[in-house]
Amino acid sequence: MTVTEFLTSDHSTAFSFEILPPIRGKSIEGIYREVDRLMEFSPAYVNITTHRTEKSYHQVDSSTYRLSTTRRRPGTVAIAAMLRERYGVTPVPHIICGEYSRRDIEDQLIDLSYLGITDILVLRGDRERSENRFIAATDGHEHAVSLARQVVDFNNGIMADGEQTDPVFPPFSFGVAGYPEKHEEAMNLSTDIMHLKEKVDAGASYVVTQMFYDNKRYFEFVRLAREAGITVPIVPGLKPLTSLRQLSMLPRIFHIDFPDALSDELLRCKSDDDVKRVGVEWGVAQARGLKEAGVPSIHFYAMHSVGSVAEIARKVY
Ligand code: FAD
């Protein structure tokens, strides 16, 4: 069953989560430990993020710096295959426009097809850290919608160079990202939802949202999306707060707000442990509210918060 078929089937609110591949040079043991802790909640699927190549300068001597380009977190496809083999869970690797040409992306799709992995999340990806806007690769994609179209073309046997072949690969089924508090570059929420609709019209069969801390923002987003004609499942994304550092970092990086009731609680926190306690309480309340509303699944961003995700899941599922 594909993720799309599952999300549209009759079921109670499911549990899913997202992990990041280890930092280059680290072992996979940390991933095993994270996944081991969350398997008891029978995840419907597990997402694996994809990270672009980043540029950095290294000092060689007092006057020379060397530019190097490195993917900090390689291994998405291998982890996807491992998740299915070791845990029998449906993996959902992320495919990003990043610095890839259409050919590079086609190669990734072929690798996934050969592994029998056909559920993916289609994204533009973050901009390169040293640049102030996203710059597409030569013959790459500027926006997720155009990557979505390439995936659909691939499903229909149309290759990156436009050649029509007989479709021989099992078709990919995919979701895309949505932003209840709007994407940072969007003029406003309406234009962002308009672009979200384009991604759905291009073939996406569900949406996973950016994290949010006020369920009202999610419900309003769903209402506006439905009004705009988006009918596919919209899976809410939650990230339990676990450290004082996140209180300024998450709003800065993800352009999200904490509602007053939460910030009042957080202002009283003196340590990471205090934040963790508030994060779990808040996450439980959010997840219960979403479950009561009958959302198809709750998607947990588990990075640095596996323990909190487990505590929340234990109380909610
Ligand atoms: P797009 O849909 O291309 O949208 C980006 C911006 O462009 C939006 O403001 C949108 O309104 C606008 N836009 C869209 N289409 C058009 C158009 N045709 N013309 C003009 N404007 C347009 N990043 C990673 O690098 N790796 C990951 O694994 C990853 N996983 C994620 C998972 C989830 C669930 C979410 C919510 C985000 C994830 N991200 C990841 C971050 C994401 O890549 C960034 O938020 C990125 O900046 C936007 O991606 P997108 O797919 O939403 O882009």
mmCIF file of C-alpha atoms and ligand atoms in Angstrom:
data_model
loop_
_atom_site.group_PDB
_atom_site.id
_atom_site.type_symbol
_atom_site.label_atom_id
_atom_site.label_comp_id
_atom_site.label_asym_id
_atom_site.label_seq_id
_atom_site.Cartn_x
_atom_site.Cartn_y
_atom_site.Cartn_z
ATOM 1 C CA MET A 1 0.000 0.000 0.000
ATOM 2 C CA THR A 2 1.432 3.416 -0.894
ATOM 3 C CA VAL A 3 1.485 6.248 1.642
ATOM 4 C CA THR A 4 -1.204 7.943 -0.419
ATOM 5 C CA GLU A 5 -3.427 4.846 -0.397
ATOM 6 C CA PHE A 6 -2.878 4.540 3.343
ATOM 7 C CA LEU A 7 -3.677 8.203 4.056
ATOM 8 C CA THR A 8 -6.892 8.040 2.068
ATOM 9 C CA SER A 9 -7.969 4.699 3.573
ATOM 10 C CA ASP A 10 -10.268 4.350 6.560
ATOM 11 C CA HIS A 11 -8.068 4.366 9.689
ATOM 12 C CA SER A 12 -7.589 6.174 12.966
ATOM 13 C CA THR A 13 -4.924 8.889 13.176
ATOM 14 C CA ALA A 14 -1.592 7.261 12.349
ATOM 15 C CA PHE A 15 1.930 7.938 13.609
ATOM 16 C CA SER A 16 4.838 8.777 11.311
ATOM 17 C CA PHE A 17 8.168 10.447 11.822
ATOM 18 C CA GLU A 18 11.125 11.959 10.004
ATOM 19 C CA ILE A 19 14.819 11.319 10.557
ATOM 20 C CA LEU A 20 18.003 12.876 9.217
ATOM 21 C CA PRO A 21 20.908 10.799 7.889
ATOM 22 C CA PRO A 22 23.958 10.920 10.194
ATOM 23 C CA ILE A 23 26.579 13.609 9.751
ATOM 24 C CA ARG A 24 29.294 12.439 7.328
ATOM 25 C CA GLY A 25 31.729 10.157 9.153
ATOM 26 C CA LYS A 26 29.289 9.141 11.927
ATOM 27 C CA SER A 27 28.026 5.582 12.188
ATOM 28 C CA ILE A 28 24.483 4.443 11.527
ATOM 29 C CA GLU A 29 24.117 3.162 15.112
ATOM 30 C CA GLY A 30 22.496 6.446 16.188
ATOM 31 C CA ILE A 31 19.773 5.972 13.557
ATOM 32 C CA TYR A 32 19.140 2.411 14.749
ATOM 33 C CA ARG A 33 18.747 3.698 18.308
ATOM 34 C CA GLU A 34 16.303 6.442 17.221
ATOM 35 C CA VAL A 35 14.200 4.123 15.094
ATOM 36 C CA ASP A 36 14.292 1.324 17.716
ATOM 37 C CA ARG A 37 12.735 3.716 20.251
ATOM 38 C CA LEU A 38 9.883 4.700 17.945
ATOM 39 C CA MET A 39 8.971 1.345 16.366
ATOM 40 C CA GLU A 40 6.678 0.421 19.280
ATOM 41 C CA PHE A 41 4.229 3.042 17.973
ATOM 42 C CA SER A 42 3.958 1.212 14.628
ATOM 43 C CA PRO A 43 4.823 4.081 12.299
ATOM 44 C CA ALA A 44 2.819 4.036 9.088
ATOM 45 C CA TYR A 45 5.914 5.290 7.268
ATOM 46 C CA VAL A 46 9.238 6.984 8.026
ATOM 47 C CA ASN A 47 10.639 9.952 6.124
ATOM 48 C CA ILE A 48 14.338 10.482 5.504
ATOM 49 C CA THR A 49 15.566 13.966 4.685
ATOM 50 C CA THR A 50 17.973 14.804 1.860
ATOM 51 C CA HIS A 51 20.701 17.397 2.250
ATOM 52 C CA ARG A 52 22.352 19.359 -0.469
ATOM 53 C CA THR A 53 26.061 19.891 -0.941
ATOM 54 C CA GLU A 54 27.340 22.892 1.004
ATOM 55 C CA LYS A 55 30.351 25.080 0.267
ATOM 56 C CA SER A 56 32.895 25.882 2.953
ATOM 57 C CA TYR A 57 36.328 27.480 3.130
ATOM 58 C CA HIS A 58 39.208 25.855 5.002
ATOM 59 C CA GLN A 59 42.321 27.765 5.992
ATOM 60 C CA VAL A 60 45.402 26.143 4.456
ATOM 61 C CA ASP A 61 47.943 28.670 5.774
ATOM 62 C CA SER A 62 47.940 32.293 6.916
ATOM 63 C CA SER A 63 47.010 33.628 3.479
ATOM 64 C CA THR A 64 45.309 30.745 1.689
ATOM 65 C CA TYR A 65 41.828 29.329 2.005
ATOM 66 C CA ARG A 66 40.619 26.315 0.091
ATOM 67 C CA LEU A 67 37.022 25.983 -1.066
ATOM 68 C CA SER A 68 35.518 22.577 -0.518
ATOM 69 C CA THR A 69 32.073 21.261 -1.259
ATOM 70 C CA THR A 70 30.641 18.519 0.902
ATOM 71 C CA ARG A 71 27.304 16.908 1.503
ATOM 72 C CA ARG A 72 27.175 16.938 5.288
ATOM 73 C CA ARG A 73 24.551 14.226 5.565
ATOM 74 C CA PRO A 74 24.863 11.683 2.765
ATOM 75 C CA GLY A 75 23.068 8.332 2.767
ATOM 76 C CA THR A 76 19.353 9.059 2.289
ATOM 77 C CA VAL A 77 18.726 6.282 -0.233
ATOM 78 C CA ALA A 78 20.734 3.709 1.718
ATOM 79 C CA ILE A 79 18.869 4.555 4.927
ATOM 80 C CA ALA A 80 15.555 4.237 3.085
ATOM 81 C CA ALA A 81 16.540 0.739 1.938
ATOM 82 C CA MET A 82 17.778 -0.138 5.435
ATOM 83 C CA LEU A 83 14.499 0.978 7.051
ATOM 84 C CA ARG A 84 12.523 -1.327 4.828
ATOM 85 C CA GLU A 85 14.874 -4.302 5.209
ATOM 86 C CA ARG A 86 15.594 -4.006 8.939
ATOM 87 C CA TYR A 87 12.265 -2.691 10.223
ATOM 88 C CA GLY A 88 9.799 -3.593 7.475
ATOM 89 C CA VAL A 89 8.500 -0.031 7.499
ATOM 90 C CA THR A 90 7.599 2.028 4.421
ATOM 91 C CA PRO A 91 10.430 4.512 3.791
ATOM 92 C CA VAL A 92 9.767 7.925 2.263
ATOM 93 C CA PRO A 93 13.044 9.441 1.075
ATOM 94 C CA HIS A 94 12.992 13.127 0.173
ATOM 95 C CA ILE A 95 13.926 14.195 -3.344
ATOM 96 C CA ILE A 96 15.095 17.792 -3.652
ATOM 97 C CA CYS A 97 15.783 20.094 -6.579
ATOM 98 C CA GLY A 98 18.933 21.230 -4.724
ATOM 99 C CA GLU A 99 21.952 21.410 -6.970
ATOM 100 C CA TYR A 100 20.744 18.594 -9.215
ATOM 101 C CA SER A 101 20.166 18.568 -12.952
ATOM 102 C CA ARG A 102 17.194 16.704 -14.393
ATOM 103 C CA ARG A 103 19.564 13.861 -15.296
ATOM 104 C CA ASP A 104 20.905 13.653 -11.714
ATOM 105 C CA ILE A 105 17.338 13.445 -10.460
ATOM 106 C CA GLU A 106 16.477 10.794 -13.004
ATOM 107 C CA ASP A 107 19.449 8.759 -11.740
ATOM 108 C CA GLN A 108 18.102 9.017 -8.188
ATOM 109 C CA LEU A 109 14.649 7.907 -9.334
ATOM 110 C CA ILE A 110 16.170 4.933 -11.138
ATOM 111 C CA ASP A 111 18.152 3.929 -8.019
ATOM 112 C CA LEU A 112 14.989 4.105 -5.918
ATOM 113 C CA SER A 113 12.994 2.162 -8.494
ATOM 114 C CA TYR A 114 15.556 -0.639 -8.560
ATOM 115 C CA LEU A 115 15.275 -0.807 -4.772
ATOM 116 C CA GLY A 116 11.491 -1.000 -5.068
ATOM 117 C CA ILE A 117 11.061 2.277 -3.170
ATOM 118 C CA THR A 118 8.240 4.249 -4.767
ATOM 119 C CA ASP A 119 7.028 6.616 -2.023
ATOM 120 C CA ILE A 120 8.848 9.949 -2.014
ATOM 121 C CA LEU A 121 8.426 13.514 -0.773
ATOM 122 C CA VAL A 122 9.148 16.074 -3.500
ATOM 123 C CA LEU A 123 10.731 19.354 -2.391
ATOM 124 C CA ARG A 124 12.713 22.254 -3.671
ATOM 125 C CA GLY A 125 15.187 21.978 -0.796
ATOM 126 C CA ASP A 126 16.898 24.657 1.195
ATOM 127 C CA ARG A 127 19.099 27.256 -0.436
ATOM 128 C CA GLU A 128 22.861 26.863 -0.236
ATOM 129 C CA ARG A 129 23.907 28.363 3.110
ATOM 130 C CA SER A 130 26.288 30.909 1.606
ATOM 131 C CA GLU A 131 23.642 32.195 -0.820
ATOM 132 C CA ASN A 132 20.700 34.434 -0.008
ATOM 133 C CA ARG A 133 18.298 32.778 -2.432
ATOM 134 C CA PHE A 134 17.760 29.397 -3.973
ATOM 135 C CA ILE A 135 19.703 28.992 -7.224
ATOM 136 C CA ALA A 136 18.710 26.080 -9.408
ATOM 137 C CA ALA A 137 21.293 23.883 -11.100
ATOM 138 C CA THR A 138 21.845 24.179 -14.835
ATOM 139 C CA ASP A 139 19.029 22.136 -16.325
ATOM 140 C CA GLY A 140 17.645 21.692 -12.817
ATOM 141 C CA HIS A 141 14.431 22.838 -11.169
ATOM 142 C CA GLU A 142 13.639 26.240 -9.697
ATOM 143 C CA HIS A 143 10.591 24.990 -7.808
ATOM 144 C CA ALA A 144 9.201 21.769 -6.426
ATOM 145 C CA VAL A 145 6.314 21.887 -8.924
ATOM 146 C CA SER A 146 8.672 21.378 -11.845
ATOM 147 C CA LEU A 147 10.402 18.477 -10.045
ATOM 148 C CA ALA A 148 6.938 16.996 -9.432
ATOM 149 C CA ARG A 149 6.283 17.199 -13.178
ATOM 150 C CA GLN A 150 9.559 15.380 -13.887
ATOM 151 C CA VAL A 151 8.513 12.577 -11.520
ATOM 152 C CA VAL A 152 5.157 12.243 -13.294
ATOM 153 C CA ASP A 153 6.906 12.278 -16.682
ATOM 154 C CA PHE A 154 9.235 9.549 -15.405
ATOM 155 C CA ASN A 155 6.200 7.522 -14.331
ATOM 156 C CA ASN A 156 4.934 7.871 -17.903
ATOM 157 C CA GLY A 157 8.244 6.829 -19.450
ATOM 158 C CA ILE A 158 9.318 10.365 -20.471
ATOM 159 C CA MET A 159 12.993 10.649 -19.645
ATOM 160 C CA ALA A 160 14.964 13.767 -18.654
ATOM 161 C CA ASP A 161 16.033 14.428 -22.258
ATOM 162 C CA GLY A 162 12.413 14.230 -23.408
ATOM 163 C CA GLU A 163 12.749 10.789 -24.971
ATOM 164 C CA GLN A 164 9.558 8.736 -24.727
ATOM 165 C CA THR A 165 10.209 5.158 -23.635
ATOM 166 C CA ASP A 166 7.904 2.361 -22.561
ATOM 167 C CA PRO A 167 7.203 2.911 -18.840
ATOM 168 C CA VAL A 168 9.100 0.074 -17.135
ATOM 169 C CA PHE A 169 9.400 1.398 -13.595
ATOM 170 C CA PRO A 170 6.706 1.077 -10.923
ATOM 171 C CA PRO A 171 5.160 4.547 -10.619
ATOM 172 C CA PHE A 172 6.229 6.891 -7.829
ATOM 173 C CA SER A 173 3.595 8.243 -5.515
ATOM 174 C CA PHE A 174 4.519 11.470 -3.784
ATOM 175 C CA GLY A 175 3.673 14.187 -1.307
ATOM 176 C CA VAL A 176 4.807 17.810 -1.119
ATOM 177 C CA ALA A 177 5.417 20.409 1.608
ATOM 178 C CA GLY A 178 2.878 22.964 2.861
ATOM 179 C CA TYR A 179 3.305 25.863 5.277
ATOM 180 C CA PRO A 180 0.470 26.787 7.679
ATOM 181 C CA GLU A 181 2.332 30.014 8.512
ATOM 182 C CA LYS A 182 3.410 30.495 4.865
ATOM 183 C CA HIS A 183 6.788 29.823 3.315
ATOM 184 C CA GLU A 184 9.342 32.532 4.064
ATOM 185 C CA GLU A 185 9.595 33.636 0.425
ATOM 186 C CA ALA A 186 5.884 33.717 -0.340
ATOM 187 C CA MET A 187 4.207 37.114 -0.772
ATOM 188 C CA ASN A 188 1.369 35.946 1.441
ATOM 189 C CA LEU A 189 -0.464 32.806 2.476
ATOM 190 C CA SER A 190 -2.843 33.004 -0.506
ATOM 191 C CA THR A 191 -0.057 32.961 -3.104
ATOM 192 C CA ASP A 192 1.693 30.185 -1.196
ATOM 193 C CA ILE A 193 -1.496 28.118 -1.262
ATOM 194 C CA MET A 194 -1.895 28.907 -4.961
ATOM 195 C CA HIS A 195 1.580 27.399 -5.549
ATOM 196 C CA LEU A 196 0.699 24.467 -3.307
ATOM 197 C CA LYS A 197 -2.324 23.812 -5.521
ATOM 198 C CA GLU A 198 0.000 23.790 -8.559
ATOM 199 C CA LYS A 199 2.055 21.049 -6.905
ATOM 200 C CA VAL A 200 -1.074 19.016 -6.209
ATOM 201 C CA ASP A 201 -2.360 19.574 -9.755
ATOM 202 C CA ALA A 202 1.055 18.399 -10.994
ATOM 203 C CA GLY A 203 0.488 15.032 -9.287
ATOM 204 C CA ALA A 204 1.187 15.273 -5.550
ATOM 205 C CA SER A 205 -1.307 13.167 -3.674
ATOM 206 C CA TYR A 206 -0.820 14.509 -0.167
ATOM 207 C CA VAL A 207 0.757 17.417 1.716
ATOM 208 C CA VAL A 208 2.947 17.330 4.843
ATOM 209 C CA THR A 209 3.079 20.583 6.766
ATOM 210 C CA GLN A 210 5.916 22.482 8.265
ATOM 211 C CA MET A 211 5.944 22.310 12.065
ATOM 212 C CA PHE A 212 3.506 24.597 13.873
ATOM 213 C CA TYR A 213 2.711 25.173 17.539
ATOM 214 C CA ASP A 214 -0.811 26.514 17.276
ATOM 215 C CA ASN A 215 -3.375 24.032 15.957
ATOM 216 C CA LYS A 216 -5.583 26.956 14.892
ATOM 217 C CA ARG A 217 -2.978 27.843 12.249
ATOM 218 C CA TYR A 218 -3.176 24.302 10.843
ATOM 219 C CA PHE A 219 -6.977 24.181 10.819
ATOM 220 C CA GLU A 220 -7.138 27.577 9.110
ATOM 221 C CA PHE A 221 -4.536 26.444 6.570
ATOM 222 C CA VAL A 222 -6.581 23.340 5.792
ATOM 223 C CA ARG A 223 -9.726 25.470 5.444
ATOM 224 C CA LEU A 224 -7.997 27.847 2.996
ATOM 225 C CA ALA A 225 -6.452 24.954 1.071
ATOM 226 C CA ARG A 226 -9.869 23.292 0.706
ATOM 227 C CA GLU A 227 -11.343 26.621 -0.396
ATOM 228 C CA ALA A 228 -8.594 26.817 -3.031
ATOM 229 C CA GLY A 229 -9.627 23.382 -4.342
ATOM 230 C CA ILE A 230 -6.937 21.250 -2.693
ATOM 231 C CA THR A 231 -8.662 18.011 -1.741
ATOM 232 C CA VAL A 232 -5.735 15.698 -0.893
ATOM 233 C CA PRO A 233 -4.843 14.736 2.720
ATOM 234 C CA ILE A 234 -2.891 17.415 4.623
ATOM 235 C CA VAL A 235 -0.728 15.757 7.273
ATOM 236 C CA PRO A 236 0.205 18.010 10.217
ATOM 237 C CA GLY A 237 3.879 18.133 11.253
ATOM 238 C CA LEU A 238 4.845 18.497 14.923
ATOM 239 C CA LYS A 239 8.221 19.042 16.531
ATOM 240 C CA PRO A 240 8.455 18.820 20.319
ATOM 241 C CA LEU A 241 10.609 21.573 21.819
ATOM 242 C CA THR A 242 13.622 20.208 23.676
ATOM 243 C CA SER A 243 16.104 23.036 24.351
ATOM 244 C CA LEU A 244 16.409 26.702 25.255
ATOM 245 C CA ARG A 245 18.403 27.213 22.047
ATOM 246 C CA GLN A 246 15.390 26.271 19.918
ATOM 247 C CA LEU A 247 13.290 29.097 21.333
ATOM 248 C CA SER A 248 14.988 31.628 19.076
ATOM 249 C CA MET A 249 16.362 29.210 16.484
ATOM 250 C CA LEU A 250 13.098 27.619 15.323
ATOM 251 C CA PRO A 251 11.287 30.934 14.673
ATOM 252 C CA ARG A 252 14.388 32.215 12.827
ATOM 253 C CA ILE A 253 14.962 29.161 10.649
ATOM 254 C CA PHE A 254 11.394 28.027 10.040
ATOM 255 C CA HIS A 255 9.550 31.362 10.207
ATOM 256 C CA ILE A 256 7.015 30.141 12.709
ATOM 257 C CA ASP A 257 5.422 31.763 15.765
ATOM 258 C CA PHE A 258 4.855 30.370 19.233
ATOM 259 C CA PRO A 259 1.361 31.212 20.479
ATOM 260 C CA ASP A 260 1.191 33.381 23.629
ATOM 261 C CA ALA A 261 0.098 30.544 25.905
ATOM 262 C CA LEU A 262 3.217 28.588 24.879
ATOM 263 C CA SER A 263 5.649 31.521 25.027
ATOM 264 C CA ASP A 264 4.323 32.344 28.536
ATOM 265 C CA GLU A 265 5.280 28.822 29.621
ATOM 266 C CA LEU A 266 8.636 28.983 27.831
ATOM 267 C CA LEU A 267 9.557 32.295 29.461
ATOM 268 C CA ARG A 268 9.502 30.499 32.804
ATOM 269 C CA CYS A 269 11.945 27.800 31.594
ATOM 270 C CA LYS A 270 15.446 27.975 33.062
ATOM 271 C CA SER A 271 16.985 24.841 31.547
ATOM 272 C CA ASP A 272 16.690 22.440 28.622
ATOM 273 C CA ASP A 273 14.903 20.016 30.944
ATOM 274 C CA ASP A 274 12.248 22.671 31.670
ATOM 275 C CA VAL A 275 11.786 23.205 27.921
ATOM 276 C CA LYS A 276 11.539 19.456 27.356
ATOM 277 C CA ARG A 277 8.770 19.162 29.959
ATOM 278 C CA VAL A 278 6.808 22.042 28.397
ATOM 279 C CA GLY A 279 7.514 20.620 24.918
ATOM 280 C CA VAL A 280 6.020 17.248 25.826
ATOM 281 C CA GLU A 281 2.956 18.782 27.536
ATOM 282 C CA TRP A 282 2.364 21.081 24.581
ATOM 283 C CA GLY A 283 2.972 18.290 22.070
ATOM 284 C CA VAL A 284 0.495 16.001 23.850
ATOM 285 C CA ALA A 285 -2.170 18.724 23.835
ATOM 286 C CA GLN A 286 -1.527 19.522 20.148
ATOM 287 C CA ALA A 287 -1.523 15.869 19.114
ATOM 288 C CA ARG A 288 -4.720 15.136 21.068
ATOM 289 C CA GLY A 289 -6.434 18.120 19.434
ATOM 290 C CA LEU A 290 -5.363 16.964 15.978
ATOM 291 C CA LYS A 291 -6.397 13.381 16.674
ATOM 292 C CA GLU A 292 -9.810 14.505 17.870
ATOM 293 C CA ALA A 293 -10.179 16.401 14.611
ATOM 294 C CA GLY A 294 -9.499 13.127 12.764
ATOM 295 C CA VAL A 295 -6.295 14.046 10.904
ATOM 296 C CA PRO A 296 -5.016 11.086 8.818
ATOM 297 C CA SER A 297 -1.606 11.007 10.507
ATOM 298 C CA ILE A 298 0.598 13.135 12.725
ATOM 299 C CA HIS A 299 4.099 13.510 11.380
ATOM 300 C CA PHE A 300 6.775 14.032 14.020
ATOM 301 C CA TYR A 301 10.047 15.784 13.288
ATOM 302 C CA ALA A 302 12.166 13.511 15.459
ATOM 303 C CA MET A 303 15.603 15.112 15.128
ATOM 304 C CA HIS A 304 17.007 15.753 18.643
ATOM 305 C CA SER A 305 13.633 14.876 20.120
ATOM 306 C CA VAL A 306 13.142 11.125 19.866
ATOM 307 C CA GLY A 307 12.616 10.803 23.646
ATOM 308 C CA SER A 308 9.944 13.520 23.646
ATOM 309 C CA VAL A 309 8.249 12.083 20.551
ATOM 310 C CA ALA A 310 8.081 8.691 22.325
ATOM 311 C CA GLU A 311 6.587 10.290 25.467
ATOM 312 C CA ILE A 312 3.968 12.100 23.409
ATOM 313 C CA ALA A 313 3.131 9.040 21.333
ATOM 314 C CA ARG A 314 2.757 6.917 24.482
ATOM 315 C CA LYS A 315 0.154 9.341 25.837
ATOM 316 C CA VAL A 316 -1.690 9.984 22.578
ATOM 317 C CA TYR A 317 -1.756 6.671 20.677
HETATM 318 P P1 FAD B 1 8.432 25.267 -3.459
HETATM 319 O O1 FAD B 1 7.131 24.561 -3.534
HETATM 320 O O2 FAD B 1 9.204 25.422 -4.702
HETATM 321 O O3 FAD B 1 8.122 26.695 -2.809
HETATM 322 C C1 FAD B 1 9.182 27.565 -2.449
HETATM 323 C C2 FAD B 1 8.675 29.014 -2.539
HETATM 324 O O4 FAD B 1 8.433 29.362 -3.898
HETATM 325 C C3 FAD B 1 7.362 29.271 -1.812
HETATM 326 O O5 FAD B 1 7.421 30.563 -1.292
HETATM 327 C C4 FAD B 1 6.304 29.171 -2.898
HETATM 328 O O6 FAD B 1 5.164 29.963 -2.617
HETATM 329 C C5 FAD B 1 7.062 29.712 -4.104
HETATM 330 N N1 FAD B 1 6.694 29.065 -5.359
HETATM 331 C C6 FAD B 1 6.369 27.782 -5.571
HETATM 332 N N2 FAD B 1 6.151 27.551 -6.870
HETATM 333 C C7 FAD B 1 6.343 28.731 -7.504
HETATM 334 C C8 FAD B 1 6.286 29.130 -8.857
HETATM 335 N N3 FAD B 1 5.963 28.262 -9.826
HETATM 336 N N4 FAD B 1 6.560 30.421 -9.145
HETATM 337 C C9 FAD B 1 6.897 31.302 -8.174
HETATM 338 N N5 FAD B 1 6.955 30.980 -6.882
HETATM 339 C C10 FAD B 1 6.706 29.700 -6.543
HETATM 340 N N6 FAD B 1 14.696 20.804 2.754
HETATM 341 C C11 FAD B 1 15.761 20.061 2.375
HETATM 342 O O7 FAD B 1 16.756 20.622 1.888
HETATM 343 N N7 FAD B 1 15.745 18.707 2.518
HETATM 344 C C12 FAD B 1 14.685 18.035 3.025
HETATM 345 O O8 FAD B 1 14.723 16.815 3.133
HETATM 346 C C13 FAD B 1 13.534 18.781 3.434
HETATM 347 N N8 FAD B 1 12.427 18.190 3.928
HETATM 348 C C14 FAD B 1 11.310 18.932 4.229
HETATM 349 C C15 FAD B 1 10.143 18.281 4.661
HETATM 350 C C16 FAD B 1 9.002 19.017 4.951
HETATM 351 C C17 FAD B 1 7.741 18.297 5.390
HETATM 352 C C18 FAD B 1 9.015 20.440 4.842
HETATM 353 C C19 FAD B 1 7.804 21.248 5.194
HETATM 354 C C20 FAD B 1 10.185 21.083 4.419
HETATM 355 C C21 FAD B 1 11.331 20.346 4.101
HETATM 356 N N9 FAD B 1 12.493 20.956 3.629
HETATM 357 C C22 FAD B 1 13.590 20.200 3.275
HETATM 358 C C23 FAD B 1 12.591 22.416 3.531
HETATM 359 C C24 FAD B 1 12.136 22.907 2.128
HETATM 360 O O9 FAD B 1 12.957 22.357 1.143
HETATM 361 C C25 FAD B 1 12.243 24.422 2.154
HETATM 362 O O10 FAD B 1 11.227 24.959 2.957
HETATM 363 C C26 FAD B 1 12.285 25.079 0.775
HETATM 364 O O11 FAD B 1 12.674 26.431 0.962
HETATM 365 C C27 FAD B 1 10.943 25.093 0.041
HETATM 366 O O12 FAD B 1 10.609 23.854 -0.424
HETATM 367 P P2 FAD B 1 9.216 23.594 -1.187
HETATM 368 O O13 FAD B 1 9.269 22.211 -1.687
HETATM 369 O O14 FAD B 1 8.091 23.991 -0.333
HETATM 370 O O15 FAD B 1 9.418 24.618 -2.397
#
